[in-house]
Tab-separated table of C-alpha atoms in Angstrom:
chain	number	residue	atom	x	y	z
A	1141	MET	CA	0.000	0.000	0.000
A	1142	ALA	CA	1.219	3.520	-0.784
A	1143	LYS	CA	2.399	5.493	2.217
A	1144	LYS	CA	1.125	8.687	0.648
A	1145	LEU	CA	-1.649	9.408	-1.825
A	1146	VAL	CA	-1.583	12.561	-3.940
A	1147	ILE	CA	-4.889	13.288	-5.653
A	1148	LYS	CA	-5.279	15.967	-8.304
A	1149	VAL	CA	-8.832	17.101	-9.002
A	1150	THR	CA	-9.164	18.686	-12.442
A	1151	ALA	CA	-12.932	19.213	-12.394
A	1152	GLY	CA	-15.472	21.030	-10.287
A	1153	ALA	CA	-19.165	21.606	-10.835
A	1154	ASP	CA	-18.473	21.231	-14.573
A	1155	ALA	CA	-17.951	17.461	-14.049
A	1156	PRO	CA	-19.621	16.746	-10.713
A	1157	GLU	CA	-19.232	12.967	-10.609
A	1158	ARG	CA	-15.503	13.096	-11.309
A	1159	CYS	CA	-15.101	15.878	-8.763
A	1160	SER	CA	-17.058	14.053	-6.084
A	1161	GLN	CA	-15.097	10.845	-6.654
A	1162	ALA	CA	-11.812	12.612	-5.997
A	1163	PHE	CA	-12.987	14.150	-2.718
A	1164	THR	CA	-14.582	10.849	-1.661
A	1165	VAL	CA	-11.439	8.833	-2.362
A	1166	ALA	CA	-9.347	11.409	-0.484
A	1167	ALA	CA	-11.660	11.259	2.547
A	1168	VAL	CA	-11.762	7.441	2.570
A	1169	ALA	CA	-7.983	7.268	2.269
A	1170	VAL	CA	-7.496	9.648	5.209
A	1171	ALA	CA	-9.974	7.616	7.258
A	1172	SER	CA	-7.943	4.504	6.368
A	1173	GLY	CA	-4.769	6.050	7.746
A	1174	VAL	CA	-3.176	7.060	4.453
A	1175	GLN	CA	-1.368	10.393	4.247
A	1176	VAL	CA	-3.296	12.432	1.644
A	1177	SER	CA	-2.447	15.521	-0.350
A	1178	LEU	CA	-5.422	16.832	-2.344
A	1179	TRP	CA	-4.665	19.241	-5.179
A	1180	LEU	CA	-7.445	21.441	-6.547
A	1181	THR	CA	-6.950	22.509	-10.146
A	1182	GLY	CA	-9.210	24.040	-12.761
A	1183	GLU	CA	-12.778	24.554	-11.599
A	1184	SER	CA	-12.210	22.608	-8.368
A	1185	ALA	CA	-10.066	25.521	-7.140
A	1186	TRP	CA	-13.296	27.301	-6.165
A	1187	PHE	CA	-13.919	24.716	-3.424
A	1188	ALA	CA	-10.993	26.090	-1.423
A	1189	LEU	CA	-13.011	29.258	-0.791
A	1190	PRO	CA	-15.284	29.471	2.260
A	1191	GLY	CA	-18.851	28.444	1.461
A	1192	ARG	CA	-18.210	27.355	-2.118
A	1193	ALA	CA	-18.202	23.611	-1.387
A	1194	ALA	CA	-21.671	23.974	0.151
A	1195	GLU	CA	-22.971	25.107	-3.250
A	1196	PHE	CA	-21.943	21.799	-4.855
A	1197	GLU	CA	-24.747	19.267	-5.211
A	1198	LEU	CA	-24.682	15.730	-6.530
A	1199	PRO	CA	-27.455	13.240	-5.746
A	1200	HIS	CA	-26.372	10.223	-3.678
A	1201	ALA	CA	-22.963	11.774	-2.910
A	1202	ALA	CA	-21.544	12.925	0.396
A	1203	PRO	CA	-21.621	16.715	0.795
A	1204	LEU	CA	-18.293	18.296	-0.170
A	1205	PRO	CA	-18.053	20.315	3.066
A	1206	ASP	CA	-18.227	17.060	5.050
A	1207	LEU	CA	-15.571	15.447	2.870
A	1208	ILE	CA	-13.291	18.477	3.146
A	1209	GLU	CA	-13.730	18.507	6.917
A	1210	SER	CA	-12.836	14.822	7.193
A	1211	ILE	CA	-9.774	15.297	4.967
A	1212	THR	CA	-8.376	18.216	6.938
A	1213	ALA	CA	-9.373	16.841	10.345
A	1214	GLY	CA	-7.555	13.622	9.489
A	1215	GLY	CA	-4.338	15.433	8.634
A	1216	GLY	CA	-4.779	15.627	4.872
A	1217	THR	CA	-3.611	18.729	3.034
A	1218	ILE	CA	-5.432	20.789	0.426
A	1219	THR	CA	-3.493	22.737	-2.181
A	1220	VAL	CA	-4.768	25.030	-4.920
A	1221	CYS	CA	-2.706	25.205	-8.100
A	1222	THR	CA	-0.883	28.546	-8.398
A	1223	GLN	CA	-1.920	29.213	-11.996
A	1224	CYS	CA	-5.498	28.065	-11.383
A	1225	ALA	CA	-5.750	30.413	-8.412
A	1226	ALA	CA	-4.293	33.327	-10.393
A	1227	ARG	CA	-6.733	32.793	-13.281
A	1228	ARG	CA	-9.597	33.028	-10.782
A	1229	ASP	CA	-8.158	35.918	-8.753
A	1230	ILE	CA	-7.914	33.652	-5.699
A	1231	GLU	CA	-5.304	34.627	-3.136
A	1232	GLU	CA	-3.966	32.734	-0.136
A	1233	LYS	CA	-5.924	35.020	2.219
A	1234	ASP	CA	-9.174	33.935	0.520
A	1235	LEU	CA	-8.768	30.213	1.242
A	1236	ILE	CA	-10.409	28.017	3.841
A	1237	GLU	CA	-8.324	27.326	6.912
A	1238	GLY	CA	-5.514	24.897	6.223
A	1239	ALA	CA	-5.489	25.278	2.429
A	1240	ARG	CA	-2.540	26.709	0.553
A	1241	ILE	CA	-1.526	27.757	-2.946
A	1242	ALA	CA	1.458	26.040	-4.583
A	1243	GLY	CA	2.762	25.285	-8.043
A	1244	ALA	CA	3.959	22.471	-10.236
A	1245	GLN	CA	7.368	22.237	-8.564
A	1246	VAL	CA	5.707	21.371	-5.240
A	1247	PHE	CA	3.344	18.908	-6.939
A	1248	VAL	CA	6.250	17.119	-8.623
A	1249	SER	CA	8.191	17.001	-5.348
A	1250	GLU	CA	5.179	15.323	-3.710
A	1251	VAL	CA	4.575	12.663	-6.353
A	1252	MET	CA	8.165	11.567	-7.075
A	1253	PRO	CA	9.313	9.866	-3.846
A	1254	ASP	CA	9.049	6.105	-3.415
A	1255	GLY	CA	5.876	4.978	-1.686
A	1256	VAL	CA	3.692	7.687	-3.254
A	1257	GLN	CA	0.661	6.930	-5.408
A	1258	ALA	CA	-0.757	9.738	-7.555
A	1259	LEU	CA	-4.302	9.796	-8.931
A	1260	VAL	CA	-5.822	12.350	-11.283
A	1261	TYR	CA	-9.548	12.911	-11.550
Protein backbone atom coordinates (compact mmCIF):
# COMPACT_ATOMS: atom_id res chain seq x y z
CA MET A 1 0.00 0.00 0.00
CA ALA A 2 1.22 3.52 -0.78
CA LYS A 3 2.40 5.49 2.22
CA LYS A 4 1.13 8.69 0.65
CA LEU A 5 -1.65 9.41 -1.83
CA VAL A 6 -1.58 12.56 -3.94
CA ILE A 7 -4.89 13.29 -5.65
CA LYS A 8 -5.28 15.97 -8.30
CA VAL A 9 -8.83 17.10 -9.00
CA THR A 10 -9.16 18.69 -12.44
CA ALA A 11 -12.93 19.21 -12.39
CA GLY A 12 -15.47 21.03 -10.29
CA ALA A 13 -19.16 21.61 -10.83
CA ASP A 14 -18.47 21.23 -14.57
CA ALA A 15 -17.95 17.46 -14.05
CA PRO A 16 -19.62 16.75 -10.71
CA GLU A 17 -19.23 12.97 -10.61
CA ARG A 18 -15.50 13.10 -11.31
CA CYS A 19 -15.10 15.88 -8.76
CA SER A 20 -17.06 14.05 -6.08
CA GLN A 21 -15.10 10.85 -6.65
CA ALA A 22 -11.81 12.61 -6.00
CA PHE A 23 -12.99 14.15 -2.72
CA THR A 24 -14.58 10.85 -1.66
CA VAL A 25 -11.44 8.83 -2.36
CA ALA A 26 -9.35 11.41 -0.48
CA ALA A 27 -11.66 11.26 2.55
CA VAL A 28 -11.76 7.44 2.57
CA ALA A 29 -7.98 7.27 2.27
CA VAL A 30 -7.50 9.65 5.21
CA ALA A 31 -9.97 7.62 7.26
CA SER A 32 -7.94 4.50 6.37
CA GLY A 33 -4.77 6.05 7.75
CA VAL A 34 -3.18 7.06 4.45
CA GLN A 35 -1.37 10.39 4.25
CA VAL A 36 -3.30 12.43 1.64
CA SER A 37 -2.45 15.52 -0.35
CA LEU A 38 -5.42 16.83 -2.34
CA TRP A 39 -4.66 19.24 -5.18
CA LEU A 40 -7.45 21.44 -6.55
CA THR A 41 -6.95 22.51 -10.15
CA GLY A 42 -9.21 24.04 -12.76
CA GLU A 43 -12.78 24.55 -11.60
CA SER A 44 -12.21 22.61 -8.37
CA ALA A 45 -10.07 25.52 -7.14
CA TRP A 46 -13.30 27.30 -6.16
CA PHE A 47 -13.92 24.72 -3.42
CA ALA A 48 -10.99 26.09 -1.42
CA LEU A 49 -13.01 29.26 -0.79
CA PRO A 50 -15.28 29.47 2.26
CA GLY A 51 -18.85 28.44 1.46
CA ARG A 52 -18.21 27.35 -2.12
CA ALA A 53 -18.20 23.61 -1.39
CA ALA A 54 -21.67 23.97 0.15
CA GLU A 55 -22.97 25.11 -3.25
CA PHE A 56 -21.94 21.80 -4.86
CA GLU A 57 -24.75 19.27 -5.21
CA LEU A 58 -24.68 15.73 -6.53
CA PRO A 59 -27.46 13.24 -5.75
CA HIS A 60 -26.37 10.22 -3.68
CA ALA A 61 -22.96 11.77 -2.91
CA ALA A 62 -21.54 12.92 0.40
CA PRO A 63 -21.62 16.72 0.79
CA LEU A 64 -18.29 18.30 -0.17
CA PRO A 65 -18.05 20.32 3.07
CA ASP A 66 -18.23 17.06 5.05
CA LEU A 67 -15.57 15.45 2.87
CA ILE A 68 -13.29 18.48 3.15
CA GLU A 69 -13.73 18.51 6.92
CA SER A 70 -12.84 14.82 7.19
CA ILE A 71 -9.77 15.30 4.97
CA THR A 72 -8.38 18.22 6.94
CA ALA A 73 -9.37 16.84 10.35
CA GLY A 74 -7.55 13.62 9.49
CA GLY A 75 -4.34 15.43 8.63
CA GLY A 76 -4.78 15.63 4.87
CA THR A 77 -3.61 18.73 3.03
CA ILE A 78 -5.43 20.79 0.43
CA THR A 79 -3.49 22.74 -2.18
CA VAL A 80 -4.77 25.03 -4.92
CA CYS A 81 -2.71 25.21 -8.10
CA THR A 82 -0.88 28.55 -8.40
CA GLN A 83 -1.92 29.21 -12.00
CA CYS A 84 -5.50 28.06 -11.38
CA ALA A 85 -5.75 30.41 -8.41
CA ALA A 86 -4.29 33.33 -10.39
CA ARG A 87 -6.73 32.79 -13.28
CA ARG A 88 -9.60 33.03 -10.78
CA ASP A 89 -8.16 35.92 -8.75
CA ILE A 90 -7.91 33.65 -5.70
CA GLU A 91 -5.30 34.63 -3.14
CA GLU A 92 -3.97 32.73 -0.14
CA LYS A 93 -5.92 35.02 2.22
CA ASP A 94 -9.17 33.93 0.52
CA LEU A 95 -8.77 30.21 1.24
CA ILE A 96 -10.41 28.02 3.84
CA GLU A 97 -8.32 27.33 6.91
CA GLY A 98 -5.51 24.90 6.22
CA ALA A 99 -5.49 25.28 2.43
CA ARG A 100 -2.54 26.71 0.55
CA ILE A 101 -1.53 27.76 -2.95
CA ALA A 102 1.46 26.04 -4.58
CA GLY A 103 2.76 25.28 -8.04
CA ALA A 104 3.96 22.47 -10.24
CA GLN A 105 7.37 22.24 -8.56
CA VAL A 106 5.71 21.37 -5.24
CA PHE A 107 3.34 18.91 -6.94
CA VAL A 108 6.25 17.12 -8.62
CA SER A 109 8.19 17.00 -5.35
CA GLU A 110 5.18 15.32 -3.71
CA VAL A 111 4.58 12.66 -6.35
CA MET A 112 8.16 11.57 -7.07
CA PRO A 113 9.31 9.87 -3.85
CA ASP A 114 9.05 6.11 -3.41
CA GLY A 115 5.88 4.98 -1.69
CA VAL A 116 3.69 7.69 -3.25
CA GLN A 117 0.66 6.93 -5.41
CA ALA A 118 -0.76 9.74 -7.55
CA LEU A 119 -4.30 9.80 -8.93
CA VAL A 120 -5.82 12.35 -11.28
CA TYR A 121 -9.55 12.91 -11.55
